[in-house]
Amino acid sequence: MDDLVARIQRAGYGIAEGEADLVIQRLSDSNDAMRLEKALLKLEGVTDAQVNFASERARVSYIPTIVSQADIRRVVQTAGFETVEAAGEFEDVERKAREEEIRQQRHLLIIGLIFTVPLFLLSMGRDFGLLPMALAHAEWLDWVMFALATPVQFYVGWQYYVGAYKALSNRTANMDVLIAMGSSAAYFYSIPVMLGLLPTHHVYFETGAVIITLIRLGKYLEARAKGQTSEAIKKLMGLRAKSARIIRVGLEMDVPVDEVRTGDIVIVRPGEKIPVDGVVIDGRSAVDESMLTGESLPVEKKPGDPVIGATLNKLGSLKFEATKVGRESALAQIIRLVEEAQGSKAPIQKLADQVSAIFVPVVIAIALFTFLIWYFLIPAPLDPGMTQFTRALINMVAVLVIACPCAMGLATPTAVMVGAGKGAELGILLKSGEALERAGRITTVVLDKTGTITRGQPSVTDIVMEMNLAPVTDRGGVEQGLLLDENELLRLAASVEKDSEHPLGEAIVASAGDRGLILSPVSGFRAEVGYGVEAEVDGQKVLVGNVRMMTNRG
C-alpha cells in the first residue's frame, strides 16, 4: 500500500486522506503503544499511525475509500484497548477520560491500602517478633493473611491479569506481564504452604499485595501527571466565547458558538469576545489581539478587515461575516498544533521506545535465570524456615517487580507534553517534540518586536511637557495665568481615560493612582476609534489622543 501511494505521488497526483483522532484507554506502557501502532499500520488503507502513551492519543491517517474509522476502532479493540473518538475540536473527551482514570486509580489504591496495611503489619510483626506469642503461632493467622491478600490480588490487581493476557495473546509482553508474574508467584506459592503441603511454614501473601498496591500508587500518580500535562489545552479552550449573537432570517439571536455556520452575520458589542473568525462588514472598533500576536495595543478594525475568534472587542460594535468556524478557526488550529506537538515523538523518545520493546522479554529471561542460579548453584540457606526453592522464588520475584520499565517509557513523552504545554501557556507554540529537543542547543534568539520579552503591558515612564503649557480656549487662544504642571496634566488625562478600555489609557490612570492624584468626574465622554478620547473635565474640554486627532482638531 505504501509503495502504491508513493508511486501515485511521484506521478504528480494526490490521494484524498482522512484523519482519525482517537483517545486510547488501557495503555499499560510504551510497549503497548508500539504494539497498537504496528497493528494499525498493518491495516490496509492506513498510511500513517502514531500512538502516544503519555497523551493516550492515536492519530491515524487513512484512505477513506479503502478503510473506515469503524475498521480502525475495531483493530484497536481487537488489540485489547478501548477507544473514544475525539469528534469535536473542542469536545473535551480526553479530559473526561483522564478524570475517570484518576477516580478509578484512587478507588483501587484506597482498597489496596485498606487490605495491604494490616496484612503488612501482621506479616512483619510476626517476622520480627513484635506480635504476642499466641498470635504469632496461631494456625488461623495464615488464613487471615490469605483473606486480606485475596481482594488485593484479584480485585485491585485484576487489571494487570487482563493486560497480561491480552499482551500474551498478541505474542508480546508488557509491564502487566511482569506484575502478574511477580505477584502471582508469591501468592500461589503461599497457598500450599498455608495448607501444609510444603515443608516450610512461611507464607508470602504480603509480597504480592505490597507489589500490587505500590504499583497502583505509581499508576495513580502517573494518571495525575498525565492530567496535569493537558492544562495548556484546557486554558486555550477556555479562551473562546461560549455563545455568539447572529442574524438569521432577519432575527437577532444568541446561539452556542458551535452552531455558528460559515456565512452567518455576527454582532459583537464592546467588551465581548469575538466568537469566530470573520470579515468586518459594518462598524469600527479596536480589538485586543494580544492572545494571538503578543501585541499589547488594540488593532483598529473597519469594514473589510479580518477579525479572529477569541480576541476581545474593546470599543465599538462590529458586524461581521463568519468565514472560519469550528476546526477551521485560528484558535482551533493553535490547539491542534499544541496537541500535535504534545503527541509527537522526539528522537530520544523513539530510542526509549525501541529499548522498551525488548526490555520486558529480557527482564523475564533474567528473572528465570536468577531463579535457576539461586536454586541449583547457590548453597542451601541456613535459615530453617526458608527452603532453597523459596529463596530462589523470592529473588526471581524481586527481579520481575524492580525492573518495571514505567519510568523509561513514561518520562520522555511526559517531558515533551509538559514542555509543549508550558510553552503554549507562555505564548510559545512548538511544532513538534523534535523542535523542543533541539531547542536545548540554541545559542542565539532573534526577537522581532517589543512585548515579546517585556511585560506586554504599557506603563507611563516619562511625562514630557512644553514650557509654559496652558489650556486652550474655544477660539484657539491661551488662557492667561493658568499654567499646567506635570501632575495637573496627568490628572486631566487620567480623568478622561478612566472610562476608556484602551491599554494606554489604563496605563495613564494607573500612573495617576500611583501619584495619589484625585480624578475629577467627566461629562460628554466620546471615543474615536484609531484617534483617541475626549470629555469635559472641570468645565474644560480635554482631548487625549494621537497626532492625527490633534491635527484634525487644529
XYZ file of C-alpha atoms in Angstrom:
554
model
C 0.000 0.000 0.000
C 2.799 2.439 0.909
C 4.551 1.634 -2.377
C 1.345 2.289 -4.341
C 0.782 5.627 -2.572
C 4.390 6.647 -3.234
C 4.058 5.828 -6.938
C 0.870 7.876 -7.260
C 2.517 10.842 -5.537
C 5.624 10.574 -7.728
C 3.343 10.704 -10.757
C 2.193 14.129 -9.582
C -1.172 13.159 -8.162
C -2.521 13.287 -4.636
C -4.621 10.895 -2.600
C -7.567 12.084 -0.535
C -6.792 11.092 3.041
C -8.850 11.189 6.205
C -7.556 11.513 9.733
C -8.879 9.836 12.860
C -8.041 11.315 16.247
C -8.725 8.730 18.952
C -8.423 8.701 22.732
C -6.946 5.304 23.684
C -7.667 3.795 27.087
C -5.918 0.969 28.985
C -2.420 1.506 27.618
C -0.079 -0.015 30.207
C 3.259 1.189 28.887
C 5.066 2.402 25.779
C 5.342 -1.206 24.614
C 1.540 -1.325 24.331
C 1.614 1.908 22.324
C 4.156 0.448 19.895
C 2.159 -2.787 19.568
C -1.022 -0.851 18.755
C 0.865 1.334 16.296
C 2.109 -1.734 14.418
C -1.382 -3.267 14.388
C -2.848 -0.087 12.883
C -0.152 0.151 10.223
C -0.916 -3.424 9.137
C -4.497 -2.418 8.335
C -4.922 -1.974 4.586
C -5.679 1.633 3.755
C -3.847 3.127 6.755
C -0.982 5.329 5.554
C 0.333 6.510 8.912
C -0.315 5.878 12.600
C 1.153 7.438 15.733
C 0.229 6.277 19.230
C 1.472 8.282 22.212
C 1.496 6.535 25.590
C 1.716 9.690 27.718
C -1.103 11.560 25.982
C -3.083 8.352 25.306
C -3.906 9.620 21.828
C -3.718 7.926 18.428
C -3.603 9.870 15.162
C -4.315 7.697 12.144
C -4.116 8.832 8.510
C -6.098 6.607 6.166
C -7.691 6.379 2.716
C -11.479 6.582 3.253
C -12.289 4.623 0.084
C -10.350 1.618 1.411
C -10.824 1.659 5.178
C -13.292 3.341 7.548
C -12.949 4.712 11.065
C -15.089 1.809 12.264
C -12.428 -0.577 10.919
C -9.732 1.397 12.721
C -11.621 1.263 16.031
C -12.178 -2.459 15.530
C -8.409 -3.007 15.248
C -7.871 -1.018 18.451
C -10.422 -3.138 20.318
C -9.007 -6.386 18.907
C -5.598 -5.360 20.231
C -7.135 -5.186 23.722
C -7.748 -1.465 24.163
C -10.740 0.841 24.343
C -11.173 3.910 22.191
C -13.215 7.099 22.166
C -13.315 9.302 19.095
C -12.389 12.932 19.755
C -15.092 14.069 17.363
C -15.351 17.783 18.110
C -12.361 20.074 18.104
C -13.391 21.442 21.471
C -15.121 18.371 22.844
C -13.048 17.601 25.890
C -13.312 13.824 25.660
C -9.739 13.420 26.820
C -10.335 15.416 29.993
C -13.324 13.276 30.954
C -11.366 10.089 30.269
C -8.470 11.283 32.427
C -10.752 12.299 35.289
C -12.409 8.881 35.180
C -9.000 7.188 35.175
C -7.854 9.231 38.183
C -11.047 8.341 40.072
C -10.636 4.652 39.271
C -6.962 4.567 40.260
C -7.728 6.420 43.512
C -10.522 3.956 44.355
C -8.329 0.914 43.717
C -5.439 2.462 45.657
C -7.649 3.069 48.700
C -8.995 -0.503 48.584
C -5.445 -1.808 48.258
C -4.246 0.198 51.259
C -7.194 -0.922 53.406
C -6.206 -4.574 52.984
C -2.436 -4.300 52.471
C -1.523 -2.178 55.512
C -2.916 -4.610 58.142
C -1.555 -7.561 56.133
C 1.905 -5.995 56.056
C 1.814 -5.185 59.787
C 0.791 -8.737 60.692
C 3.464 -10.282 58.490
C 6.315 -8.002 59.567
C 5.184 -8.143 63.185
C 5.420 -11.929 63.141
C 8.773 -11.964 61.317
C 10.377 -9.511 63.765
C 8.793 -10.983 66.906
C 6.567 -7.988 67.595
C 3.342 -9.994 67.897
C 2.282 -11.853 71.056
C 3.497 -15.455 71.014
C -0.025 -16.895 70.946
C -0.981 -14.736 67.962
C 2.254 -15.277 66.042
C 1.898 -19.092 66.168
C -1.861 -19.272 65.706
C -2.829 -21.547 62.810
C -5.595 -19.201 61.748
C -3.211 -16.238 61.213
C -2.197 -17.544 57.773
C -5.878 -17.740 56.843
C -6.372 -14.115 57.930
C -3.453 -13.094 55.728
C -4.933 -15.115 52.875
C -8.280 -13.336 53.329
C -6.567 -9.922 53.302
C -4.379 -10.698 50.280
C -7.046 -12.203 48.008
C -9.073 -8.975 47.346
C -5.845 -7.134 46.556
C -4.647 -9.881 44.241
C -7.826 -10.335 42.221
C -9.686 -7.017 42.584
C -7.049 -4.323 42.899
C -4.694 -6.260 40.623
C -7.225 -7.678 38.158
C -6.319 -5.069 35.532
C -2.791 -6.479 35.388
C -4.048 -10.002 34.736
C -6.285 -8.750 31.926
C -3.461 -6.687 30.451
C -1.025 -9.596 30.685
C -3.488 -11.959 28.995
C -4.125 -9.547 26.128
C -0.420 -8.907 25.670
C 0.481 -12.606 25.649
C -2.420 -13.424 23.320
C -0.897 -10.912 20.892
C 2.500 -12.610 21.288
C 4.122 -9.761 23.160
C 4.944 -8.849 26.749
C 4.391 -5.644 28.676
C 4.638 -4.326 32.206
C 1.430 -6.134 33.191
C 3.152 -9.454 32.490
C 5.932 -8.606 34.951
C 3.495 -7.542 37.681
C 1.186 -10.524 37.184
C 4.077 -12.990 37.215
C 5.768 -11.478 40.265
C 2.692 -11.092 42.467
C 1.148 -14.426 41.409
C 4.337 -16.339 42.142
C 4.348 -15.127 45.757
C 0.577 -15.554 46.216
C 0.173 -19.017 44.722
C 3.329 -20.313 46.417
C 1.879 -19.288 49.798
C -1.376 -21.260 49.356
C 0.151 -24.792 49.543
C 2.350 -23.581 52.415
C -0.773 -22.433 54.273
C -2.421 -25.822 53.614
C 0.626 -27.672 54.986
C 1.544 -29.232 51.636
C 5.132 -27.899 51.707
C 7.806 -28.425 54.383
C 8.212 -24.695 55.099
C 5.758 -22.718 57.245
C 6.449 -19.172 55.980
C 3.862 -17.560 53.710
C 4.440 -14.553 51.445
C 0.933 -13.215 50.936
C 2.097 -9.709 51.825
C 4.660 -9.736 48.992
C 2.081 -9.906 46.211
C -0.236 -7.430 47.961
C 2.531 -4.879 48.552
C 3.718 -5.215 44.941
C 0.236 -4.575 43.538
C -0.553 -1.708 45.923
C 2.751 0.080 45.291
C 2.324 -0.283 41.532
C -1.225 1.017 41.933
C 0.164 4.058 43.785
C 2.519 4.646 40.863
C -0.382 4.336 38.414
C -2.399 6.869 40.406
C 0.471 9.381 40.391
C 1.000 8.682 36.686
C -2.674 9.366 35.935
C -2.482 12.674 37.800
C 0.686 13.653 35.930
C -0.981 12.915 32.589
C -3.957 15.058 33.574
C -1.770 17.997 34.540
C 0.045 17.995 31.190
C -3.177 18.841 29.343
C -3.794 22.028 31.364
C -2.448 24.126 28.489
C -5.074 22.703 26.140
C -7.797 23.450 28.694
C -6.614 27.056 29.022
C -6.585 27.506 25.253
C -10.082 26.046 25.052
C -11.206 28.474 27.746
C -10.221 31.453 25.587
C -13.071 31.048 23.136
C -16.510 32.593 23.543
C -19.294 30.303 24.716
C -22.041 31.882 22.571
C -22.484 34.164 19.576
C -25.064 36.790 18.627
C -26.070 36.189 14.998
C -28.687 37.366 12.490
C -30.734 34.667 10.755
C -33.904 35.166 8.710
C -33.875 38.784 9.827
C -33.872 37.939 13.539
C -31.115 38.579 16.073
C -30.495 35.528 18.278
C -27.914 34.084 20.679
C -26.655 30.580 19.816
C -23.840 28.340 21.126
C -20.616 29.089 19.282
C -20.535 25.524 17.892
C -23.759 26.280 15.976
C -22.335 29.258 14.069
C -22.014 28.449 10.360
C -19.849 29.959 7.655
C -21.670 32.947 6.148
C -23.596 33.846 9.312
C -23.726 37.545 10.222
C -22.332 38.000 13.745
C -22.763 41.035 16.004
C -20.204 41.840 18.723
C -20.657 44.637 21.250
C -17.923 46.444 23.228
C -16.263 44.245 25.859
C -17.388 40.974 24.244
C -15.203 38.235 22.810
C -15.304 37.693 19.076
C -16.751 34.169 18.764
C -15.410 33.045 15.353
C -13.114 34.224 12.565
C -14.638 36.574 10.014
C -14.508 39.799 7.985
C -15.989 43.096 9.213
C -18.891 44.371 7.100
C -20.087 47.222 9.335
C -18.816 49.238 12.301
C -15.460 50.397 13.649
C -13.692 49.261 16.781
C -10.365 48.373 18.343
C -9.706 44.700 19.064
C -7.279 43.269 21.606
C -5.388 40.526 19.715
C -2.648 40.069 22.309
C -3.645 36.443 22.951
C -2.524 35.665 19.387
C 0.103 38.239 18.447
C 1.521 39.355 21.781
C 0.943 42.985 20.792
C -0.329 44.948 23.770
C -2.077 47.710 21.785
C -5.539 47.088 20.280
C -5.781 46.819 16.496
C -8.180 49.140 14.672
C -10.922 47.303 12.769
C -13.069 48.735 9.973
C -15.153 47.237 7.136
C -13.068 44.770 5.133
C -10.668 43.959 7.984
C -10.377 40.385 9.309
C -11.242 39.524 12.916
C -10.098 36.438 14.800
C -12.152 34.320 17.163
C -11.354 34.526 20.919
C -9.938 38.069 20.613
C -11.560 40.856 22.649
C -13.588 43.683 21.138
C -12.669 46.793 23.144
C -14.574 49.860 21.927
C -17.254 49.976 19.233
C -19.795 47.468 17.957
C -18.897 45.290 14.978
C -20.951 43.339 12.481
C -19.010 40.736 10.546
C -19.483 37.697 8.336
C -18.232 34.382 9.732
C -15.602 32.863 7.441
C -13.951 30.166 9.573
C -15.715 28.217 12.305
C -15.046 25.092 14.360
C -11.940 23.198 13.264
C -11.024 25.873 10.700
C -10.739 28.785 13.153
C -7.372 30.224 14.140
C -7.785 29.136 17.779
C -8.678 25.591 16.702
C -5.527 25.473 14.586
C -3.453 26.627 17.553
C -4.995 23.953 19.790
C -4.358 21.336 17.133
C -0.749 22.466 16.805
C -0.209 22.134 20.556
C -1.870 18.693 20.601
C 0.294 17.500 17.721
C 3.417 18.834 19.415
C 2.489 17.084 22.668
C 1.773 13.840 20.837
C 4.819 13.866 18.566
C 7.855 11.756 19.328
C 11.230 13.340 19.896
C 14.288 11.357 18.705
C 15.161 10.421 22.299
C 11.639 9.074 22.784
C 11.927 6.852 19.716
C 15.108 5.406 21.215
C 13.356 4.815 24.545
C 10.501 3.050 22.742
C 12.944 0.738 20.978
C 14.606 -0.150 24.274
C 11.238 -0.708 25.983
C 10.156 -3.077 23.208
C 12.845 -5.625 24.131
C 13.055 -4.713 27.805
C 10.245 -6.906 29.166
C 11.286 -10.165 27.456
C 14.868 -9.593 28.587
C 13.723 -8.993 32.184
C 11.668 -12.212 32.180
C 14.682 -14.133 30.886
C 16.927 -12.613 33.571
C 14.353 -13.436 36.276
C 14.182 -17.091 35.199
C 17.971 -17.224 35.033
C 18.110 -15.757 38.559
C 15.775 -18.490 39.826
C 17.892 -21.246 38.271
C 21.142 -19.835 39.651
C 19.808 -19.497 43.207
C 18.096 -22.884 43.112
C 20.860 -25.027 41.614
C 24.184 -23.257 42.217
C 23.902 -21.329 45.499
C 24.311 -23.318 48.739
C 21.179 -24.035 50.766
C 20.094 -21.246 53.168
C 20.985 -21.539 56.845
C 17.566 -20.292 57.925
C 15.489 -23.411 58.704
C 12.307 -21.535 57.809
C 13.425 -20.936 54.216
C 13.922 -23.621 51.593
C 16.130 -23.388 48.537
C 13.035 -23.082 46.349
C 11.601 -20.268 48.484
C 14.800 -18.228 48.327
C 15.124 -18.683 44.565
C 11.478 -17.706 44.098
C 11.834 -14.532 46.204
C 14.879 -13.405 44.216
C 13.077 -14.077 40.928
C 10.083 -12.014 42.093
C 12.419 -9.172 43.109
C 13.898 -9.025 39.599
C 10.447 -9.027 37.985
C 8.991 -6.159 40.008
C 12.072 -3.957 40.402
C 12.766 -3.918 36.659
C 9.489 -2.180 35.761
C 10.047 -0.080 32.607
C 7.387 2.508 33.507
C 9.815 5.329 34.227
C 11.692 4.918 30.970
C 8.549 4.575 28.884
C 6.739 7.488 30.551
C 9.498 10.010 31.269
C 10.347 11.018 27.697
C 6.794 11.515 26.339
C 5.752 13.273 29.550
C 8.702 15.659 29.232
C 7.598 16.546 25.689
C 3.981 17.028 26.808
C 4.906 19.254 29.742
C 7.349 21.277 27.632
C 4.879 21.847 24.802
C 2.091 22.654 27.263
C 4.178 25.113 29.275
C 5.303 26.785 26.066
C 1.682 27.239 24.994
C 0.853 28.837 28.363
C 3.665 31.347 27.773
C 2.621 32.030 24.178
C 5.289 29.851 22.541
C 3.938 27.241 20.113
C 6.149 24.259 19.317
C 5.680 22.380 16.065
C 6.999 19.024 17.297
C 8.776 17.200 20.083
C 11.924 17.193 17.957
C 11.882 21.009 17.873
C 11.661 21.057 21.672
C 14.596 18.659 21.994
C 16.723 20.668 19.556
C 15.841 23.917 21.373
C 18.310 22.923 24.076
C 21.143 23.545 21.597
C 20.014 27.076 20.633
C 22.705 29.712 21.181
C 21.098 32.825 19.619
C 17.496 34.053 19.686
C 16.275 36.939 17.476
C 13.096 38.754 18.593
C 11.247 40.993 16.145
C 9.090 43.233 18.341
C 8.593 44.702 21.773
C 6.208 42.925 24.085
C 7.892 39.592 23.331
C 10.291 39.695 26.246
C 8.816 42.715 28.037
C 5.657 42.633 30.151
C 3.402 43.349 27.194
C 1.572 45.910 29.324
C 2.192 49.661 28.745
C 3.194 51.909 31.638
C 3.995 55.608 31.943
C 7.755 56.120 32.213
C 8.124 59.850 31.493
C 5.908 62.908 31.045
C 7.374 65.355 28.521
C 5.818 68.848 28.550
C 6.358 72.033 26.640
C 7.394 75.067 28.658
C 4.556 77.325 29.858
C 1.858 74.826 28.824
C -1.640 76.257 29.396
C -5.251 75.406 28.497
C -6.537 76.488 25.076
C -9.773 78.465 24.753
C -12.606 77.545 22.395
C -11.321 80.181 19.983
C -7.827 78.745 19.943
C -6.286 81.261 22.343
C -4.379 80.555 25.550
C -5.957 81.209 28.926
C -3.655 83.573 30.759
C -2.456 82.757 34.241
C -3.372 79.062 34.077
C -0.108 77.155 33.618
C -0.243 73.357 33.882
C 2.297 71.356 35.825
C 3.102 67.673 35.301
C 0.673 66.357 37.919
C -2.204 68.522 36.697
C -1.660 67.381 33.106
C -1.618 63.742 34.228
C -4.728 64.271 36.382
C -6.720 65.751 33.492
C -5.647 62.998 31.087
C -6.402 60.262 33.631
C -9.817 61.743 34.404
C -10.768 61.340 30.748
C -9.120 57.926 30.307
C -10.719 56.343 33.379
C -13.763 55.496 31.227
C -11.597 54.141 28.405
C -10.628 50.494 27.869
C -7.526 51.288 25.818
C -4.265 49.889 27.308
C -2.543 53.279 27.022
C -5.457 54.889 28.861
C -5.259 52.239 31.578
C -1.535 52.986 31.938
C -2.254 56.719 32.366
C -4.905 56.041 35.017
C -2.560 53.663 36.851
C 0.213 56.275 36.863
C -2.162 58.888 38.333
C -3.169 56.412 41.015
C 0.485 55.755 41.880
C 0.936 59.503 42.447
C -2.191 59.731 44.595
C -3.931 62.174 42.262
C -7.678 62.684 42.725
C -9.548 62.346 39.439
C -12.464 64.587 38.518
C -15.848 63.459 37.191
C -16.259 63.924 33.441
C -19.151 64.541 31.063
C -19.604 64.163 27.335
C -17.111 61.306 27.067
C -16.554 60.156 23.487
C -14.083 57.702 21.985
C -12.915 57.844 18.360
C -11.519 54.515 17.192
C -7.987 54.951 15.902
C -7.702 58.504 17.230
C -8.334 58.958 20.956
C -10.892 60.118 23.511
C -12.367 63.419 24.642
C -14.524 64.639 27.530
C -15.244 67.714 29.622
C -13.319 67.919 32.913
C -13.869 70.728 35.431
C -15.558 72.802 32.737
C -12.725 72.314 30.230
C -12.740 70.133 27.127
C -9.832 67.693 27.290
C -8.595 65.682 24.308
C -6.261 62.700 24.755
C -5.148 61.031 21.532
C -2.616 60.650 18.768
C -1.150 63.187 16.359
C -3.924 62.601 13.799
C -6.553 63.592 16.354
C -4.738 66.761 17.356
C -4.123 67.717 13.725
C -7.786 67.223 12.819
C -8.845 69.407 15.755
C -6.443 72.154 14.826
